[in-house]
XYZ file of C-alpha atoms in Angstrom:
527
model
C 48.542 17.839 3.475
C 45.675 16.935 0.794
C 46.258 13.756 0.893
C 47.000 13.163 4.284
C 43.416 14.657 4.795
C 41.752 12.481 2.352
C 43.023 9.331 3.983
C 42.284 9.868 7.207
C 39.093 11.389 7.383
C 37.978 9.779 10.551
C 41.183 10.417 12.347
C 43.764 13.381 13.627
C 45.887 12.342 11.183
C 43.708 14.318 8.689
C 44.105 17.645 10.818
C 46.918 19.732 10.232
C 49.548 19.438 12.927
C 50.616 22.967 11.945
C 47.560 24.526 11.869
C 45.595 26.009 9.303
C 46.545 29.579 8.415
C 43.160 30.193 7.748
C 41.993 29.234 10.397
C 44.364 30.172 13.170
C 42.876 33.472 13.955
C 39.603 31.590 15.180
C 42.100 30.409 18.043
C 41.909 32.258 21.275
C 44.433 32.534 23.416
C 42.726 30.671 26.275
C 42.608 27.528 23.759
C 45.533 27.607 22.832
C 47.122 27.768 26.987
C 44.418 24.348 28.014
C 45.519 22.820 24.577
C 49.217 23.192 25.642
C 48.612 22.750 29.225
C 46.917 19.520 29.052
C 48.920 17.544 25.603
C 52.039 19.031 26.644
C 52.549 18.206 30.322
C 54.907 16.060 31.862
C 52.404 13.036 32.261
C 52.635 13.052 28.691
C 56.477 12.929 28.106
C 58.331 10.227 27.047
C 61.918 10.517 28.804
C 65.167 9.108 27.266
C 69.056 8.799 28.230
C 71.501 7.733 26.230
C 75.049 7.365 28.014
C 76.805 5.876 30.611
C 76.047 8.275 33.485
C 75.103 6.733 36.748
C 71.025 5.754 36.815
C 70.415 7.285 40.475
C 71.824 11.027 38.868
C 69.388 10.351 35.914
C 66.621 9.549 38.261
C 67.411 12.744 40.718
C 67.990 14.817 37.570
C 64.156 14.202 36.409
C 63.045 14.506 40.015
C 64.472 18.190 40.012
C 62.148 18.925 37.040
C 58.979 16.472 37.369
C 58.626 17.545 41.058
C 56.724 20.584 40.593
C 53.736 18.993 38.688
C 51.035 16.906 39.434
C 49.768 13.749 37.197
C 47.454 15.021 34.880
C 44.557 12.210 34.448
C 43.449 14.042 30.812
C 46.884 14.279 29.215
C 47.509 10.432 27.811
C 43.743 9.330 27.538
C 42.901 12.482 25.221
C 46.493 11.594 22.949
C 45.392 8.300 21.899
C 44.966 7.877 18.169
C 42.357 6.058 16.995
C 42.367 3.706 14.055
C 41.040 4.972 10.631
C 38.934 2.140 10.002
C 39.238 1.472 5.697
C 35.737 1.930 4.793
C 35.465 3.445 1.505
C 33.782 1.147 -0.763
C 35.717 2.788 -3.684
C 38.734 4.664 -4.134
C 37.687 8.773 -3.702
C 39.134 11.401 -5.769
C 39.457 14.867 -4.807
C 40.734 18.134 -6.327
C 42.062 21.078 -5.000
C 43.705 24.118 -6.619
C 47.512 25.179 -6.192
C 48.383 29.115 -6.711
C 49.951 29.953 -9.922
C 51.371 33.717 -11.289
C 49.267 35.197 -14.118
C 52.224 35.410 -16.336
C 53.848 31.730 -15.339
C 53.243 31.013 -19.456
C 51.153 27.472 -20.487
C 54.368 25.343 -19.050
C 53.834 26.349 -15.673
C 49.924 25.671 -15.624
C 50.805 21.676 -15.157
C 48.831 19.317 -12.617
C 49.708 17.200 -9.773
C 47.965 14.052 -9.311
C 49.127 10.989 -6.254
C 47.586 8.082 -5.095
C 47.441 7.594 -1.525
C 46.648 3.868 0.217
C 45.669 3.827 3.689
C 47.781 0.649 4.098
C 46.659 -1.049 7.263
C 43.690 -0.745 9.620
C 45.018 -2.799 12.542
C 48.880 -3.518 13.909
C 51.128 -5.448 11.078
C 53.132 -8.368 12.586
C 57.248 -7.478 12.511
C 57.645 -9.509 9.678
C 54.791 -7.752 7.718
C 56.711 -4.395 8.736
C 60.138 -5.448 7.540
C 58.104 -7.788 4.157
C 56.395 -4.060 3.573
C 59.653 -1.899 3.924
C 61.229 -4.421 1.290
C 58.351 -4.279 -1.107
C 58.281 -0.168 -0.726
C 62.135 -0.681 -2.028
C 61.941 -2.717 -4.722
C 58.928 -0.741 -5.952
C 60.315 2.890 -5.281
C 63.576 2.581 -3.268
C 65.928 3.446 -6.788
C 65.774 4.945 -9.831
C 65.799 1.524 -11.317
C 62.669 0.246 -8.652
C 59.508 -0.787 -11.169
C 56.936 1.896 -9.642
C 59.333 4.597 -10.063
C 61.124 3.826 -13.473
C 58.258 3.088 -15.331
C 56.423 6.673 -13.856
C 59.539 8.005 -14.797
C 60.311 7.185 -17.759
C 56.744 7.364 -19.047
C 57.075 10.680 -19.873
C 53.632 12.037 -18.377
C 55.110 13.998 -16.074
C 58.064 15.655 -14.710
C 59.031 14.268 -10.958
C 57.750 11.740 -9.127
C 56.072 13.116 -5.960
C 54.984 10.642 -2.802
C 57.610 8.548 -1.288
C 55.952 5.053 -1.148
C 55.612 3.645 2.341
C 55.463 6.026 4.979
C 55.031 4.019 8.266
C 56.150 6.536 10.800
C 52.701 7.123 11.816
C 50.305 4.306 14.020
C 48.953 3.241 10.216
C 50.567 2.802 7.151
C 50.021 5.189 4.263
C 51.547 4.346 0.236
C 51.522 7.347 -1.543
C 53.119 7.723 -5.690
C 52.559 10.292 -8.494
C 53.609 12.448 -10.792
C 53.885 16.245 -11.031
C 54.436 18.345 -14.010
C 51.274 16.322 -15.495
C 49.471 17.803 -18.381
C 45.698 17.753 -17.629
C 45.028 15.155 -20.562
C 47.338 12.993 -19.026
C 46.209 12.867 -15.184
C 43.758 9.960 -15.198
C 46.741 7.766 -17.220
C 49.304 8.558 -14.750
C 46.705 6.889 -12.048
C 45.528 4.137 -14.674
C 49.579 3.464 -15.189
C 50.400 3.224 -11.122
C 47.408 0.608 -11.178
C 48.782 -1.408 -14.223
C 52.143 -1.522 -12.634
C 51.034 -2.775 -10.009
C 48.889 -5.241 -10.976
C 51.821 -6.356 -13.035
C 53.595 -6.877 -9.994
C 50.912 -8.921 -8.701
C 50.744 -11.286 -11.397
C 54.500 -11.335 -12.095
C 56.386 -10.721 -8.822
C 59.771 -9.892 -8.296
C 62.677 -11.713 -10.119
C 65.131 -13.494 -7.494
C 67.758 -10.646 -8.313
C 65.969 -7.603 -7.459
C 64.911 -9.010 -4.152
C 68.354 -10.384 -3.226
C 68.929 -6.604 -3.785
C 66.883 -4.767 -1.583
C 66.788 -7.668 0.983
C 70.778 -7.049 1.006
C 70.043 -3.174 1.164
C 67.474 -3.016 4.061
C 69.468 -5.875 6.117
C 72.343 -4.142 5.724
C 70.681 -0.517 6.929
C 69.496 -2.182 9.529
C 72.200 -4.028 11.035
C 74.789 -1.312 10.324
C 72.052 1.639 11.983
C 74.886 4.183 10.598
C 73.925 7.530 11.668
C 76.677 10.232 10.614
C 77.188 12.739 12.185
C 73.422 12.715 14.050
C 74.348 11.415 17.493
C 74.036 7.168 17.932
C 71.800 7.742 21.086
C 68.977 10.459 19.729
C 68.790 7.965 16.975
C 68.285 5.243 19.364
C 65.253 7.748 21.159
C 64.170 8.443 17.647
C 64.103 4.900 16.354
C 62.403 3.840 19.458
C 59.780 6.322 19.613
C 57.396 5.104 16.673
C 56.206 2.515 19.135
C 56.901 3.752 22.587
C 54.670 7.109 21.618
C 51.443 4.296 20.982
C 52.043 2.730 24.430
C 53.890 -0.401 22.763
C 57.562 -1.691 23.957
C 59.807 0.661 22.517
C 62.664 -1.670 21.822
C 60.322 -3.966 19.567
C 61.522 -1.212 16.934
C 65.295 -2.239 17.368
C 64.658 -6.258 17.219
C 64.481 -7.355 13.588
C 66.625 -10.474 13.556
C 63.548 -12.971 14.047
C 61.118 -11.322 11.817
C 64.148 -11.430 9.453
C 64.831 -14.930 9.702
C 61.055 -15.900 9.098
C 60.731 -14.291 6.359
C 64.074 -14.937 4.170
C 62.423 -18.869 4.945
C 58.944 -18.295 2.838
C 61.125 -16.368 -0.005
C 63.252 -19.931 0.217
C 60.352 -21.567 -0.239
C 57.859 -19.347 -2.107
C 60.040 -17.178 -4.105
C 58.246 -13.947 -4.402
C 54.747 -14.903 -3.393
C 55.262 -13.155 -0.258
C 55.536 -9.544 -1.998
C 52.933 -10.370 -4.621
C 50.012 -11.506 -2.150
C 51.232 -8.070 -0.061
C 50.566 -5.998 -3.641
C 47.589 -7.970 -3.714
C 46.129 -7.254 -0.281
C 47.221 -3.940 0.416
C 47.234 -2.268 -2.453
C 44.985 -3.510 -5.392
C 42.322 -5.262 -3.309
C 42.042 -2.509 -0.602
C 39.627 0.485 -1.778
C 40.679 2.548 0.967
C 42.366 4.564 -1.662
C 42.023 8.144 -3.038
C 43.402 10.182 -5.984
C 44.672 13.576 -4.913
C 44.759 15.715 -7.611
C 46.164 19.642 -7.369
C 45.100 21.830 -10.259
C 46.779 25.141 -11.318
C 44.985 28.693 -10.124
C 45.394 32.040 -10.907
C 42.490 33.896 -8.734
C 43.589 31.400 -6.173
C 46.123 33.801 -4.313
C 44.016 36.932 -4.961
C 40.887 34.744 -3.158
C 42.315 33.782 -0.079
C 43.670 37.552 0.284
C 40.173 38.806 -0.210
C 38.589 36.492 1.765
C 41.330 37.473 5.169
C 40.353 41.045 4.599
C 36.541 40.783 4.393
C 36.731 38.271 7.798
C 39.552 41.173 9.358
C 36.872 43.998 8.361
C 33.632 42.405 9.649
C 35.685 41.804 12.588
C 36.579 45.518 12.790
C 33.426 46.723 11.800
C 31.793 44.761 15.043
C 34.363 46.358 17.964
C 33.745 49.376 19.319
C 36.748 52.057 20.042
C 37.562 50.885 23.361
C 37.840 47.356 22.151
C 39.931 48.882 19.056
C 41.947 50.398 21.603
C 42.481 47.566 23.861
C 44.346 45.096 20.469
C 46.289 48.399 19.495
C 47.679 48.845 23.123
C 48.389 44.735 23.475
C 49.991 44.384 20.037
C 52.229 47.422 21.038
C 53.034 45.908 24.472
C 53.786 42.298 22.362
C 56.285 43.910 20.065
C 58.013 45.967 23.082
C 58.053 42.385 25.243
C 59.775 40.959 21.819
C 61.982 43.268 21.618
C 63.403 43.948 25.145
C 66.035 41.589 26.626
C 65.358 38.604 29.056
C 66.544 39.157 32.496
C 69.548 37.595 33.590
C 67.457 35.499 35.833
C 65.198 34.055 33.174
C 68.588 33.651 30.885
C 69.962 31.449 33.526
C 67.123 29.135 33.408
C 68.370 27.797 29.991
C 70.503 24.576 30.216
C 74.236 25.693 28.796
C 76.944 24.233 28.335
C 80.388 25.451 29.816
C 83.465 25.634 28.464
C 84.910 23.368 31.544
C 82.058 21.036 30.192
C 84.338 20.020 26.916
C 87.531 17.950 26.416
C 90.854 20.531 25.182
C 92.291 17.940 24.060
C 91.595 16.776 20.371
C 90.552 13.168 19.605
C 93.231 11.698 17.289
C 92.662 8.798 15.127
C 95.086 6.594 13.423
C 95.400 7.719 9.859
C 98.475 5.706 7.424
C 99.269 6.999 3.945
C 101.026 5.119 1.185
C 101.633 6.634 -1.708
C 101.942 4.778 -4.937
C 100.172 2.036 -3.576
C 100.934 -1.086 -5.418
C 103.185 1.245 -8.176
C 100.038 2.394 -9.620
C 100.516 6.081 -8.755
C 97.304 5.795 -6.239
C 97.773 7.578 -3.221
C 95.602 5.590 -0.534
C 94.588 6.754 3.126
C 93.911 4.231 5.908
C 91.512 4.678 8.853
C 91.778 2.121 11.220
C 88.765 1.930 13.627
C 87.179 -0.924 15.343
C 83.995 0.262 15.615
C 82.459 -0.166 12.164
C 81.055 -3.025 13.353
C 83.268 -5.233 10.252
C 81.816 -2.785 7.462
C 84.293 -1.067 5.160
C 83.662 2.100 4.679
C 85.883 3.342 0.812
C 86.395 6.682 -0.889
C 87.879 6.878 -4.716
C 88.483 10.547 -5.293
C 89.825 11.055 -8.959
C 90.976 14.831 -9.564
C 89.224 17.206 -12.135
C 91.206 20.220 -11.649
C 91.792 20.636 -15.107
C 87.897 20.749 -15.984
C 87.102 24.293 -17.298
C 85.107 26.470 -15.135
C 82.201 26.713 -17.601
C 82.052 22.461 -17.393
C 81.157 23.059 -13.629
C 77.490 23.608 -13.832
C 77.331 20.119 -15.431
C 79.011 17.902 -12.406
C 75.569 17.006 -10.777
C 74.176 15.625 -13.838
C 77.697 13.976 -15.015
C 77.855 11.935 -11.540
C 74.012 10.839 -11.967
C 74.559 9.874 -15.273
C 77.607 7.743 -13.954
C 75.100 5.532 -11.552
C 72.029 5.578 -13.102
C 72.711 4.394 -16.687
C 74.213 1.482 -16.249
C 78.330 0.501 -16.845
C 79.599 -1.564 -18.696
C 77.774 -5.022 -19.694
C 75.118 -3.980 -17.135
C 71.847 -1.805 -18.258
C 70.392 0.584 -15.089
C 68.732 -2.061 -13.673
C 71.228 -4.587 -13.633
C 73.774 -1.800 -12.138
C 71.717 -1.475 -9.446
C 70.806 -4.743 -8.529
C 74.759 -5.178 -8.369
C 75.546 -2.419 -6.153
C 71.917 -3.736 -3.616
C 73.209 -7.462 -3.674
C 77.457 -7.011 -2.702
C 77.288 -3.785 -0.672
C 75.141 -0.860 1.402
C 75.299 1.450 -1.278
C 77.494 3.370 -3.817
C 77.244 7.315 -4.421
C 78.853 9.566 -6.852
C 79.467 12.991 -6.332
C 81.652 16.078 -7.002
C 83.720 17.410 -4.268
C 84.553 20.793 -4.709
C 85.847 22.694 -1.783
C 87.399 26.089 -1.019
C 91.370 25.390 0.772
C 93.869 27.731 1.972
C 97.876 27.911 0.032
C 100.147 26.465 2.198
C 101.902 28.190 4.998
C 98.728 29.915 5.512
C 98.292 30.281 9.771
C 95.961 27.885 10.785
C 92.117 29.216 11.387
C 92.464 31.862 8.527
C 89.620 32.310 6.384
C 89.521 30.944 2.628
C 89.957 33.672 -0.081
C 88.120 31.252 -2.065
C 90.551 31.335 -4.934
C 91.871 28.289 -4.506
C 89.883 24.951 -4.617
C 90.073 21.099 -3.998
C 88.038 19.399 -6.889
C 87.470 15.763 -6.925
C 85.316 13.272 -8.802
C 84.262 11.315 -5.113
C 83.096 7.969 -5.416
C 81.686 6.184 -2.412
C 80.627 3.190 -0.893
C 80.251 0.388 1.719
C 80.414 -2.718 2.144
C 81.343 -5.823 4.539
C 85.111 -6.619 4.838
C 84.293 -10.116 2.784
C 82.721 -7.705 -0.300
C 85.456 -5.379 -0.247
C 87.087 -6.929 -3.453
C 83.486 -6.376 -5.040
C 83.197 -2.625 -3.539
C 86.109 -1.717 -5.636
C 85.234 -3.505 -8.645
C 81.737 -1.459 -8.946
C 84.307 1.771 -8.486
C 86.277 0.497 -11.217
C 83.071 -0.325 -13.392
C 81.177 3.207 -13.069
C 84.694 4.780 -13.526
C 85.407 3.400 -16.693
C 82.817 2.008 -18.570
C 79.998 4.256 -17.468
C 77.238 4.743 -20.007
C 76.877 8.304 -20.916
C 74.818 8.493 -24.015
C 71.396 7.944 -23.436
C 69.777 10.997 -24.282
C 66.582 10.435 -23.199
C 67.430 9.386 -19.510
C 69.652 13.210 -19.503
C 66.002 14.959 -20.465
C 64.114 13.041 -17.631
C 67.349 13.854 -14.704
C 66.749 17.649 -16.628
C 63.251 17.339 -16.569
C 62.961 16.045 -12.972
C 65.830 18.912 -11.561
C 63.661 21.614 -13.121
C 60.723 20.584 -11.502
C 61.936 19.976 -7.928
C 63.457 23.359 -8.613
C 60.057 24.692 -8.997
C 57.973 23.062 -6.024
C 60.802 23.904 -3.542
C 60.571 27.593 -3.981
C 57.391 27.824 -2.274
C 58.973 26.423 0.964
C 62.666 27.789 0.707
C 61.861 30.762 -1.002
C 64.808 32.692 1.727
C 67.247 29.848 -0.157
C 66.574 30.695 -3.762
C 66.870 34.516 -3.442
C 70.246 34.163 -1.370
């Protein structure tokens, strides 16, 4: 939220969509109906099908709900974003203090400190867009990426915190630090971003690591995979970062021609293309500022007293009638929350029926061989000719016989496998092999409660019996399947497990996230 703030001062980008808690209470309720009535009305929607329904149903279907409004003339004039124009002459630092416990120990008392560019001031072309998404890769997008190993592995810090490129928004924003940064070491974390880049600028990319991340993002792209998420809300989701700004919303689908133009200048300039882009956006452009959060003790204790001297001066100017009056409407809130809608208002709720879903269950055409090839490998086929010719491989290799007390240790095992390096290959070169040949490899444990068998179908696990697998998973076009399986084979075998000092920074880096995350899932850590 700092930073967002501190980049976009001009802007409502630099408000907080959520509100400030602070704040809130200034809100009346009047405010808060025109606010809603006037951003939140229909002449503000943006309205999306997916399917293959009939178009005149679709069209009566909005009818039945758009026909009780009228246009309102304020709603999409007062939406529009303006531009944050870049017009610091130098890059601003800020500070603000983060709540600590009084009896956290020294440890705990670390700073935070990222680096936020406001990236661009006016649309990028498409081929900007996709040369910027490729840059934000090979600078952050692994644990081998430049930006991120060398913050990592510099030891000033814990956890690297920023993402890089965020470009969901109508600008651009490039955002990188550290937390878990002792206060000595702040300004070198920001000194060390700049140097790294600036090495980038003067050195560029070698042809490997951008054949790498070109092959990753081209293949995201083209495959648009979305699990289990539903192919058409990801369609209204993809779509929506330009149709919300009034621009053609397929423009964010069409990448093929930006694509092509610029795989040409990297055939004919190599990596200038991502060098002049570090150049321009990044190290030349002093639209920059340094966020930096600092630990507090009083912090917690200051806000408190601050809400109860506002809530007393408050009290202290009703009278008792007006005393009376929020008494009697916060009892007749909590007895409004509590009672039950009428079946009137419940019926009002789109719901689905159970005439509304198919009985019958989709089957899919699944072959086993065991001992394929005589090599005492079980393999499962999936047939399906909708994976648009990508192969899509799981190796699971069983650890049954690991002792429970070995458990604990999986995560960092299967990180260790990938991020290493196998073989003849250091991290780097690992990763640059698994970018170039397919869409991505993953290892993970699979551990996962199962029923004896004979057991009646539906019955609940007793959870003393498991399935535990060492899962190893990829993709890759049909052509690279050969290559898929070779990676497999590599991290499998000849994984490198003995650097010590990459186990402290995974250790280092868990701890940390550990930390920051109680604050927002605190319901998750005590369950």
């Amino acid at each position: 939220r700092e930073a967002q703030q501190s980049i976009f001062p001009d802007n409502t980008y630099g408000v907080d969509s959520g509100g400030d808690p602070t704040d809130i209470p200034n809100l009346s309720f009047e405010q808060f109906r025109d606010f809603h009535g006037k951003f939140y009305h229909p002449t503000n929607s943006r309205i999306f099908f997916a399917g293959d329904d009939d178009v005149l149903k679709r069209l009566e279907l909005m009818d039945e709900y758009l026909n009780d409004f009228e246009e309102n003339k304020e709603s999409r004039p007062s939406s529009q974003i303006h531009w944050q124009k870049k017009r610091f002459a130098e890059p601003v630092k800020v500070r603000h203090p983060y709540p600590v416990s009084d009896n956290g120990g020294e440890d705990k008392e670390t700073h935070m400190i990222m680096l936020n560019w406001l990236v661009n001031d006016e649309p990028l072309t498409p081929k900007d867009e996709i040369t910027a998404t490729i840059l934000d890769h090979m600078l952050m997008g692994t644990s081998s990426s430049i930006l991120r190993k060398t913050l990592m592995e510099s030891g000033l810090g814990d956890a690297i915190t920023g993402g890089g490129l965020m470009n969901e928004l109508l600008q651009g924003v490039f955002s990188v630090g550290l937390k878990g940064v002792k206060p000595e070491n702040v300004d070198k974390v920001e000194e060390l971003i700049v140097d790294t880049l600036t090495k980038v600028a003067e050195e560029g990319f070698s042809d490997d690591a951008i054949a790498a991340s070109m092959n990753t993002i081209e293949f995201d792209m083209r495959e648009f995979n979305t699990g289990s998420f539903p192919k058409g809300l990801s369609l209204m989701l993809g779509t929506m970062r330009e149709w919300i700004y009034d621009r053609d919303p397929t423009d964010a689908l069409k990448f093929e021609e930006p694509l092509a133009e610029l795989k040409e200048r990297i055939a004919s300039d190599g990596s200038a293309v991502f060098q002049e882009m570090v150049r321009d956006l990044l190290l030349n452009n002093m639209h920059r500022t340094s966020v930096e959060m600092y630990p507090s003790k009083t912090l917690e204790e200051e806000v408190l007293n601050d809400e109860k001297t506002r809530l007393s001066k408050i009290k202290e100017s009703l009278d008792e009638d007006a005393l009376q009056s929020i008494i009697d409407k916060t009892s007749e809130l909590k007895a409004l929350q509590a009672s039950e809608d009428s079946v009137e208002d419940r019926s009002t709720i789109p719901s689905l029926e159970l005439s509304d879903l198919k009985r019958e269950v989709t089957e899919y055409p699944i072959a086993v061989t065991e001992n394929e090839a005589k090599t005492g490998v079980t393999v499962v086929r999936h047939e399906l000719g909708s994976t648009s010719g990508i192969v899509y491989a799981d190796l699971a290799v069983d650890i049954s016989d690991l002792s429970i007390e070995d458990v604990p240790l999986l995560p960092l095992f299967t990180r260790l496998m990938k991020e290493t390096g196998a073989g003849e290959y250091d991290s780097v070169a690992l990763s640059r092999r698994i970018g170039t040949h397919t869409g991505g490899v993953s290892v993970s444990p699979l551990i996962s409660g199962v029923n004896q068998k004979g057991a009646k179908e539906g019955t609940v696990t007793t959870g003393e019996h498991f399935v535990t697998k060492l899962l190893i998973s990829g993709k890759a076009t049909a052509d690279k399947t050969d290559e898929l399986f070779g990676i497999f084979d590599l991290i499998l075998r000849d994984a490198k497990l003995d650097s010590q000092a990459k186990i402290i920074e995974m250790l280092r880096e868990a701890k940390a996230m550990k930390e920051s995350g109680v604050q927002g899932s605190g319901h998750a850590t005590v369950n």
